[in-house]
Short mmCIF file of C-alpha atoms in Angstrom, two decimals:
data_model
loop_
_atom_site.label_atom_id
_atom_site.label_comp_id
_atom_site.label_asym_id
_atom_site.label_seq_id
_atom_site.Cartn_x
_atom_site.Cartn_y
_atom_site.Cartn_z
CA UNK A 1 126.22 5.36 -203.45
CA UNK A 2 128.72 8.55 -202.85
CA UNK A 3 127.25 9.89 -205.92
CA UNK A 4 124.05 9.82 -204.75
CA UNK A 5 124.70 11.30 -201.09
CA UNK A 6 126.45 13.97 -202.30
CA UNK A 7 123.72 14.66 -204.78
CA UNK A 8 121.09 14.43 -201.51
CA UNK A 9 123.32 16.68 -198.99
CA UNK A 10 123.55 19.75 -201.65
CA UNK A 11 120.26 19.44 -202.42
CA UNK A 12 119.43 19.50 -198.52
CA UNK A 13 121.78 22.61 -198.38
CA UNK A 14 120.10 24.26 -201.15
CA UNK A 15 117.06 23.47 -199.32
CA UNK A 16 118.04 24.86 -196.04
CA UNK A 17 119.83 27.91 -197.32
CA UNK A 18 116.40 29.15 -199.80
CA UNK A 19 114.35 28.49 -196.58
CA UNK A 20 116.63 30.15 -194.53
CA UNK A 21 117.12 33.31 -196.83
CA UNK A 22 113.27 33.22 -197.20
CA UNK A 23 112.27 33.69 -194.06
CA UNK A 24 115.22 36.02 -192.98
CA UNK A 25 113.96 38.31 -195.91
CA UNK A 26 110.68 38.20 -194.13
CA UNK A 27 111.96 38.72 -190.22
CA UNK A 28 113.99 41.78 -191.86
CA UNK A 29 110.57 43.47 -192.86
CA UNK A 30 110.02 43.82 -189.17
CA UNK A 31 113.39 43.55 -187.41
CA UNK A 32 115.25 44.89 -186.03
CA UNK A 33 113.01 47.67 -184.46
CA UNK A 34 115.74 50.24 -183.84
CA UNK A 35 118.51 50.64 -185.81
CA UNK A 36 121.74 48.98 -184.77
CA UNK A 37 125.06 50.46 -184.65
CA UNK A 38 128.72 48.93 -185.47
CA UNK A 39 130.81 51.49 -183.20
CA UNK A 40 129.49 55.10 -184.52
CA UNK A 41 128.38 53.72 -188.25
CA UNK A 42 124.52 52.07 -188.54
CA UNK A 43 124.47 48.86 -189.56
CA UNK A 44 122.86 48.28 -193.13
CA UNK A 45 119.20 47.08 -193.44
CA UNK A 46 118.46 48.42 -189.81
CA UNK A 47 116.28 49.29 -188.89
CA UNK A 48 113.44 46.33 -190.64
CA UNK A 49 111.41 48.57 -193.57
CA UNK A 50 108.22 48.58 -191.88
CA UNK A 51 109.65 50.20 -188.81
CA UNK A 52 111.94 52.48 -190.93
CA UNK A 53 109.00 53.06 -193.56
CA UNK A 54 106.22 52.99 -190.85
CA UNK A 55 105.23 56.93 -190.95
CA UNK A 56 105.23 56.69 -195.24
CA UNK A 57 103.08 53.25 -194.81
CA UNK A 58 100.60 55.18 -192.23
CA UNK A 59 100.33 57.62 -194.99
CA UNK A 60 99.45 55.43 -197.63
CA UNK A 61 97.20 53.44 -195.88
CA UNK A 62 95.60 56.11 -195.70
CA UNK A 63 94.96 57.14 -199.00
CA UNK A 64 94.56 53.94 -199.95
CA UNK A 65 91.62 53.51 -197.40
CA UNK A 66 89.98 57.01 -198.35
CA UNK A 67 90.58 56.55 -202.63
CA UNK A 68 90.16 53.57 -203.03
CA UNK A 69 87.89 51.81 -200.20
CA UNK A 70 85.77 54.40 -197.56
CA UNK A 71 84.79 56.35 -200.43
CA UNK A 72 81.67 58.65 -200.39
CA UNK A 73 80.63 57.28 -203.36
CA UNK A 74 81.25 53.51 -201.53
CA UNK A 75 79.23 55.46 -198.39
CA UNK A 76 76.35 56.46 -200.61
CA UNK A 77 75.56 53.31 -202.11
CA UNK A 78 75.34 51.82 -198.56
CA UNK A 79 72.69 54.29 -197.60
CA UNK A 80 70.71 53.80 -200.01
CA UNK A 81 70.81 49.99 -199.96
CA UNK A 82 67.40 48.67 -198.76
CA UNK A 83 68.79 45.60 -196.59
CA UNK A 84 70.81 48.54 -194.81
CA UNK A 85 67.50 51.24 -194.34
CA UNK A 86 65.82 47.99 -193.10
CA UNK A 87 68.37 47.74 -190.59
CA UNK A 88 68.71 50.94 -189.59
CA UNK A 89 65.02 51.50 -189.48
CA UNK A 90 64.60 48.41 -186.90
CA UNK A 91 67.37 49.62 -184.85
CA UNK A 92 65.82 53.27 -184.88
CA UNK A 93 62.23 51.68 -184.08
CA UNK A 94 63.92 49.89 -180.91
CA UNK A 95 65.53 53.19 -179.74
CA UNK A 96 62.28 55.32 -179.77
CA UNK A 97 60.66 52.68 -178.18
CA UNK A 98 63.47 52.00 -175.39
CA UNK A 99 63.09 56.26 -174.69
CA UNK A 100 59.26 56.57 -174.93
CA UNK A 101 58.87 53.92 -172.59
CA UNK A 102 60.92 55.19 -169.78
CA UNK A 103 59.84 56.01 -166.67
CA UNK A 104 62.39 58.70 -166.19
CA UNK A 105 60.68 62.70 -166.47
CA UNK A 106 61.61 64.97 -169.09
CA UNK A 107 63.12 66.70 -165.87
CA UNK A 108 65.40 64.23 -165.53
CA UNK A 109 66.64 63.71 -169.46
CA UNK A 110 67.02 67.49 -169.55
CA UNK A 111 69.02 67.02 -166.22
CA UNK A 112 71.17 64.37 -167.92
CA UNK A 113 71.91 66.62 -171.06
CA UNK A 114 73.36 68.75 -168.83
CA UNK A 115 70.54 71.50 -168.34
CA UNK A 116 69.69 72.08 -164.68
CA UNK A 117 66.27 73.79 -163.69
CA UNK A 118 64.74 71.97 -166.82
CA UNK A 119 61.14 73.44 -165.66
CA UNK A 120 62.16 77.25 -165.39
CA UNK A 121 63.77 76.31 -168.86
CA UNK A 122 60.71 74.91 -170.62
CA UNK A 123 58.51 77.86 -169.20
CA UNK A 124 61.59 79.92 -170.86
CA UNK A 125 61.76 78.77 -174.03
CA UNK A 126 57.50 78.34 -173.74
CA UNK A 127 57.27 82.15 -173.28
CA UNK A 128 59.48 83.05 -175.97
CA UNK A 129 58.36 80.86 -178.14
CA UNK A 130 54.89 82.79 -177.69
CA UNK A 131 56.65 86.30 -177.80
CA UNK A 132 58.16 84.98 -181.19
CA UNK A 133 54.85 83.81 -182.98
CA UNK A 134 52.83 86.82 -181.61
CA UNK A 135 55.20 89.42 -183.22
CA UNK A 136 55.08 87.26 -186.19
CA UNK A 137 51.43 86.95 -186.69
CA UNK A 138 50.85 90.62 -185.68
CA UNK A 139 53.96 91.34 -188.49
CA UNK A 140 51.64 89.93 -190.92
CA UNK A 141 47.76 91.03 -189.85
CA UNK A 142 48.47 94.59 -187.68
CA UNK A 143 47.12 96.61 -190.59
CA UNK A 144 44.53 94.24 -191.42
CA UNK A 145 40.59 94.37 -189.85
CA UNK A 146 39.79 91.46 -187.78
CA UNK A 147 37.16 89.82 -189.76
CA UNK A 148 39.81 89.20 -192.40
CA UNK A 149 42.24 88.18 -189.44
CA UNK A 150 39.88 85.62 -187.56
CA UNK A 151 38.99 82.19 -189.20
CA UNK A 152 35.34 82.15 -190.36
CA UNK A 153 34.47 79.37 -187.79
CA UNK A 154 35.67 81.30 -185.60
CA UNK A 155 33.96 84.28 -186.25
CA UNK A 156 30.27 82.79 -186.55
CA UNK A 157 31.44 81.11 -182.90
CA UNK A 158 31.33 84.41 -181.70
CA UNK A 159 28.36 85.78 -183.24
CA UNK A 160 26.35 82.98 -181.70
CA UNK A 161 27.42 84.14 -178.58
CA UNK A 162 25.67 87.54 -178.55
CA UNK A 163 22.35 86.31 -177.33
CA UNK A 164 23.85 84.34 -174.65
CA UNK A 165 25.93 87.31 -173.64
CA UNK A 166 22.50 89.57 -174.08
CA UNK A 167 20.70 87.16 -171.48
CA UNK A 168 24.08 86.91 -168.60
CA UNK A 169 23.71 90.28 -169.01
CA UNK A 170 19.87 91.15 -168.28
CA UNK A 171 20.49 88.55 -165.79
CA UNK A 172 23.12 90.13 -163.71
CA UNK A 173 21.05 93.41 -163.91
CA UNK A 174 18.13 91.76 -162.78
CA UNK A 175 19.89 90.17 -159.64
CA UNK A 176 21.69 93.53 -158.90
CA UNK A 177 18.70 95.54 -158.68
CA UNK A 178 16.47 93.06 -156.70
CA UNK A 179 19.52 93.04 -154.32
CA UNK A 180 19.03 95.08 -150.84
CA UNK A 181 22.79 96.64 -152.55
CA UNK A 182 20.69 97.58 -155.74
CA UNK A 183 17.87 99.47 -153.78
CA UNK A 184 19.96 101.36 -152.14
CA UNK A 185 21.33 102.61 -155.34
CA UNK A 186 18.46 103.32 -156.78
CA UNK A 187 17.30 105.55 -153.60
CA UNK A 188 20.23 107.05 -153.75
CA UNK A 189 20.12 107.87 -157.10
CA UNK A 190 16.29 109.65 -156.68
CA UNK A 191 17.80 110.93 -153.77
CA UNK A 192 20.42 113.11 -155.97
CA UNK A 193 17.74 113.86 -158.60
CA UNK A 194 15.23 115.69 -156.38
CA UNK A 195 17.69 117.44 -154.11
CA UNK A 196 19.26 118.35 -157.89
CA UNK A 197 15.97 120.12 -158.64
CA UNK A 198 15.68 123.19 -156.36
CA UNK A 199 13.13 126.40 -156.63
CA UNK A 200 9.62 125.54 -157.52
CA UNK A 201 10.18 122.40 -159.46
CA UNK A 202 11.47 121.00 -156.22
CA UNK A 203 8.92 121.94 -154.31
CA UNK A 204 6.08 120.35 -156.04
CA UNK A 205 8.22 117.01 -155.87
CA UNK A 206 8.41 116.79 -152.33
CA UNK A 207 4.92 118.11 -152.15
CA UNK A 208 3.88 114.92 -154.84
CA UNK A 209 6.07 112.52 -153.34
CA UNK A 210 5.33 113.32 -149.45
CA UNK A 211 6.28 110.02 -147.72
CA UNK A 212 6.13 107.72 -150.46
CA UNK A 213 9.58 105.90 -151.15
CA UNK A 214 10.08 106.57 -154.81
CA UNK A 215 12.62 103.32 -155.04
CA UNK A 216 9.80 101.28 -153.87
CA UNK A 217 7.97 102.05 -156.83
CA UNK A 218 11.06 102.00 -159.57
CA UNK A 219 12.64 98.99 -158.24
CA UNK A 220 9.89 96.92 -159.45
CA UNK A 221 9.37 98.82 -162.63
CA UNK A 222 13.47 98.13 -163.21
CA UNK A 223 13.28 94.84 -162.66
CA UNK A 224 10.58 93.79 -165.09
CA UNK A 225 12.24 95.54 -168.12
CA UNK A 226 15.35 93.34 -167.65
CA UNK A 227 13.05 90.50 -167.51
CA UNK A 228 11.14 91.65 -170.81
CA UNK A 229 12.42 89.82 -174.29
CA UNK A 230 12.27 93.32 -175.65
CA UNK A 231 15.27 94.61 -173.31
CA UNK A 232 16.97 91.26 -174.06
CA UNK A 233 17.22 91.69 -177.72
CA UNK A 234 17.68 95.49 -177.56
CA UNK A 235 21.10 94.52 -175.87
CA UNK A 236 21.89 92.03 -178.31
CA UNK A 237 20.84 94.49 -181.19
CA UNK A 238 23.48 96.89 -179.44
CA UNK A 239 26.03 94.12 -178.83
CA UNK A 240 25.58 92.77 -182.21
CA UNK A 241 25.92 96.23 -183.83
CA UNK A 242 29.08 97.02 -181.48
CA UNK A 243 30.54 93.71 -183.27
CA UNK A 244 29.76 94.56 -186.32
CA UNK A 245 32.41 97.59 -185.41
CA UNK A 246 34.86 95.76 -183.71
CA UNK A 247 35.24 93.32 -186.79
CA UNK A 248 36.02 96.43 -188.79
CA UNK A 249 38.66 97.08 -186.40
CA UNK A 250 42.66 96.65 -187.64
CA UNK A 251 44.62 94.41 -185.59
CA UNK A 252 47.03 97.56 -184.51
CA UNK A 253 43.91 99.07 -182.79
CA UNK A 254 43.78 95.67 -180.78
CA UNK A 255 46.74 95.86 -179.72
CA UNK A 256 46.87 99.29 -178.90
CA UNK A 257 43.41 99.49 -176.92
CA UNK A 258 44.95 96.29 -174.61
CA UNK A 259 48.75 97.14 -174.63
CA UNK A 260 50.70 94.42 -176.35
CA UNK A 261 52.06 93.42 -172.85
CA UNK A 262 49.24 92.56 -171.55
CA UNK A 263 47.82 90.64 -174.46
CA UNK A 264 51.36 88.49 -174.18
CA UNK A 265 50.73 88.08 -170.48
CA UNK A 266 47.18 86.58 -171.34
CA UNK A 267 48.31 84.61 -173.95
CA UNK A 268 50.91 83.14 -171.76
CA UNK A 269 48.72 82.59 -169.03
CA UNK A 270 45.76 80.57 -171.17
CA UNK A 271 49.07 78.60 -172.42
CA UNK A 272 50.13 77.56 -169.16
CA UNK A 273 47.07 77.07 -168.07
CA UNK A 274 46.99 74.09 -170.99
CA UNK A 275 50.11 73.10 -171.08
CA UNK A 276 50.75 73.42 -167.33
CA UNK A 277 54.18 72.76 -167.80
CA UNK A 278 55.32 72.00 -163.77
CA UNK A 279 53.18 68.83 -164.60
CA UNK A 280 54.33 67.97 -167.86
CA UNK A 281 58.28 68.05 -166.89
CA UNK A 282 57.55 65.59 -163.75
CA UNK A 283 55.71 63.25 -165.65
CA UNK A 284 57.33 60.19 -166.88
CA UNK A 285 57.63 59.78 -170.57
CA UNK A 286 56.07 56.88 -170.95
CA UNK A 287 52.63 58.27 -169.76
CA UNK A 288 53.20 61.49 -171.76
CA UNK A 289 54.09 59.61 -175.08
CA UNK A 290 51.51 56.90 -174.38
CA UNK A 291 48.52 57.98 -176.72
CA UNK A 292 50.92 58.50 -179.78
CA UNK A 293 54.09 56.06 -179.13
CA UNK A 294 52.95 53.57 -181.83
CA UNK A 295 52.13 56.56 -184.93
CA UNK A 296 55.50 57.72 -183.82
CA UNK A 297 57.82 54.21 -184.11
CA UNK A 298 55.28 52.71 -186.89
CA UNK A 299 54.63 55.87 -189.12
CA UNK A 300 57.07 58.79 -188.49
CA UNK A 301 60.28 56.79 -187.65
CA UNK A 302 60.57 55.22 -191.04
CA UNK A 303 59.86 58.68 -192.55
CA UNK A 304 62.61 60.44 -190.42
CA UNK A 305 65.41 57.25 -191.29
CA UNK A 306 64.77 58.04 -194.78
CA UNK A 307 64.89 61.54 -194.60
CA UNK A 308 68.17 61.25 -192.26
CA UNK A 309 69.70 58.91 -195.15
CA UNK A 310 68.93 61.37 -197.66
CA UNK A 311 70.48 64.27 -195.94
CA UNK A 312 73.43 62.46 -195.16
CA UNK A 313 73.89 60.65 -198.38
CA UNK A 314 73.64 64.27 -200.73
CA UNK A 315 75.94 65.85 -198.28
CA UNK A 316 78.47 62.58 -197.75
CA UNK A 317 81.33 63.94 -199.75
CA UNK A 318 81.39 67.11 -197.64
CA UNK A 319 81.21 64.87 -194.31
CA UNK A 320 83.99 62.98 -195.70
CA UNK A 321 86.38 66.10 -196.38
CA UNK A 322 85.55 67.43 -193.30
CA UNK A 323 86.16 64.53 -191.42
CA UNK A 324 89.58 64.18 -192.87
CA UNK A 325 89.79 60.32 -192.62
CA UNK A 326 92.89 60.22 -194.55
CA UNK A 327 95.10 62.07 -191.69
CA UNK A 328 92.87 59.95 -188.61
CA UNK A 329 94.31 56.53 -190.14
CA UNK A 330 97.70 57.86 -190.42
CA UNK A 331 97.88 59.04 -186.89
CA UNK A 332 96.75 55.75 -185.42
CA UNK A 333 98.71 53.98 -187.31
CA UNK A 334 101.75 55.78 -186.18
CA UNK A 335 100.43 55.42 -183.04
CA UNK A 336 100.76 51.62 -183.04
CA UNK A 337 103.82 50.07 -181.84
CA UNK A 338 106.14 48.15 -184.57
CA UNK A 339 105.31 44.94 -182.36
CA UNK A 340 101.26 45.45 -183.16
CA UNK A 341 102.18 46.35 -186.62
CA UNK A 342 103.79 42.99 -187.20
CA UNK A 343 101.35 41.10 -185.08
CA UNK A 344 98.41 42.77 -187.45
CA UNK A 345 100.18 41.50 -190.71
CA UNK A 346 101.41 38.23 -189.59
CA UNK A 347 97.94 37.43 -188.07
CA UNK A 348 96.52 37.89 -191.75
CA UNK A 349 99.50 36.47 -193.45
CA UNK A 350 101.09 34.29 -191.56
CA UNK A 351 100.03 31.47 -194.06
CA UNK A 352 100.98 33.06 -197.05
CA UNK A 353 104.15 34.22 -195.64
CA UNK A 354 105.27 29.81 -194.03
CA UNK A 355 104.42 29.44 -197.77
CA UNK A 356 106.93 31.17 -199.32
CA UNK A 357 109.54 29.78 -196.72
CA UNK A 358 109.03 26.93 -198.09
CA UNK A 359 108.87 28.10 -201.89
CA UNK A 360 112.11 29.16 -200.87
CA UNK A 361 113.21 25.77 -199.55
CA UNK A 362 111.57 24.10 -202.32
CA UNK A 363 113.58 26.25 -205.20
CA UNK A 364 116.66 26.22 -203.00
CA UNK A 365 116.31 22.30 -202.62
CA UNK A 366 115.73 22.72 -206.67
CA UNK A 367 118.71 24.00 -207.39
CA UNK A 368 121.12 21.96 -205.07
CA UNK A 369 119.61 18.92 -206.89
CA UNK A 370 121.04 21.33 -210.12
CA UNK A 371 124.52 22.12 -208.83
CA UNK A 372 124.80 18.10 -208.11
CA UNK A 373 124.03 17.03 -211.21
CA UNK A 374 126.24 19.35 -212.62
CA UNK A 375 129.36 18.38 -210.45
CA UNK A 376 128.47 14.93 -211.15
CA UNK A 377 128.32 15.04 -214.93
CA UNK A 378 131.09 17.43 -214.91
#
């Protein structure tokens, strides 16, 4: 019965001391914190190894993480994965959406972004926008005529235009001259010619013309050749042949007849006039992105998530070396306090580490049962 207690307590001391060194082993990983000090000499094993090791374990965590797990190549693969462009292309749709459909202005956004005056901004970038593609169009056609410079649609748009023009214009004659303004301007005009005419030839007008009002007589006479077909198309024949010129005309001559200010300033002006920008930038978004919102989430969204993945996939190990993700782990992870550090492992480990208490237990309760055989039997 001795025999058999004694045999029991060592193996119960085996047990307790393998336990006991087992999970002192694993406090000593983490404590003490600080190093502790016996008079002016450090005590051995302080501090624990993960505080006194914590700036070479931030390092290697680091590489580890950047080698071995975040790697571009890792990165890549996930971009191009189609469960993940599915994602991402939902999550873009709902964000496009979320924006067009605000009732905030483009005033307001740009006012958000940080860029005050949004409107006198828009009309800025507007007008140099137009400065920009002016020079660069007239960079390309200056030395060429126009007929090679306007599109043909364009061109025979014009040319139909010349009878139209021929008519305002016969028109505008017409109602000038039957005017009381007109009349006068013709009187004055017969006025000039016969006082003009002096010695004998001026005579024998007066002497012809006595009392009768000569404007009278042409006013009529005016006013039924502008009504005539023939005067019409003789100003269309001159229009038409002034075209014909003005086709043959470089762009340079254009610009040079109308002053490349003021063509800019009319360019501007018909753009405004469109765009009519005031309007535009206090209008909410939702009414301005109303007639295309759906192309834009169901047709160019998709388009723009692939292109984005692309980019950023064939340009991922740059990002990555830029980044320089191996130096941002280590610096949190130095930045943690030993007490997080051994909260983080032992909240993943704490199983695995009661386990090997008791391993330690086990084989310590292993080999008492040993050392009391062996005292028995010897």
């Amino acid at each position: 019965m001795q025999t058999g207690l004694t045999i029991l307590l060592m193996v119960v001391i085996g047990a307790v001391i393998g336990g006991l060194t087992n999970s002192l082993a694993i406090m000593m990983l983490f404590r003490p914190y600080k190093p502790l000090y016996l008079g002016k000499r450090q005590i051995p094993f302080t501090p624990g190894l993960i505080p006194k090791r914590r700036s070479e374990l931030a390092e290697q965590m680091g590489k580890i993480v950047v080698n071995h797990l975040l790697t571009p190549e890792s990165i890549k693969r996930k971009f191009v994965n189609g469960d993940f462009q599915k994602e991402a292309e939902n999550l873009a749709k709902k964000e496009i959406a979320r924006l067009l459909n605000t009732e905030k202005t483009p005033a307001e956004l740009l006012g958000k972004l940080g860029f005050e005056d949004g409107k006198a901004k828009a009309e800025e970038q507007l007008d140099a926008f137009i400065e920009k593609k002016y020079e660069t169009l007239m960079d390309k056609y200056r030395h060429k005529p126009i007929k090679e410079v306007l599109a043909p649609e364009l061109l025979a748009k014009a040319e139909s235009r010349i009878p139209v023009i021929s008519d305002y214009i016969a028109q505008k004659g017409e109602d000038y001259f039957s005017s009381i303004e007109g009349k006068m301007r013709i009187q004055r005009l017969v006025d000039d010619f016969v006082k003009g005419r002096s010695g004998v030839l001026g005579n024998m007008l007066q002497m012809v013309m006595g009392n009768v009002n000569l404007a009278d007589k042409i006013q009529p006479e005016i006013i039924k050749f502008l009504r005539s077909e023939g005067t019409k198309d003789m100003i269309a024949a001159l229009l038409q042949k002034e075209w014909m010129k003005v086709l043959d005309w470089e762009a340079a001559r254009i610009e040079e007849q109308f002053e490349r200010k003021n063509i800019i300033k009319s360019i501007k002006l018909y753009v405004r006039k469109i765009i009519k920008a005031d309007d535009l930038m206090d209008t909410p978004l939702s009414k301005l992105a109303e007639p295309f919102t759906e192309t834009l989430v169901e047709k160019a969204v998709p388009g723009l998530v692939g292109m984005a993945g692309e980019w950023l996939s064939n340009r991922m190990d740059i990002i990555m070396e830029r980044l320089h993700l191996a130096d941002i782990i280590k610096q949190q992870v130095e930045s943690f306090s030993v007490e997080r550090l051994e909260e983080m492992v032992l909240s993943i480990s704490r199983r695995e580490l009661k386990m090997i208490t008791y391993l330690g237990a086990l084989l310590g309760g292993i080999i008492g049962l040993l050392q009391g055989f062996l005292v028995l039997f010897i």
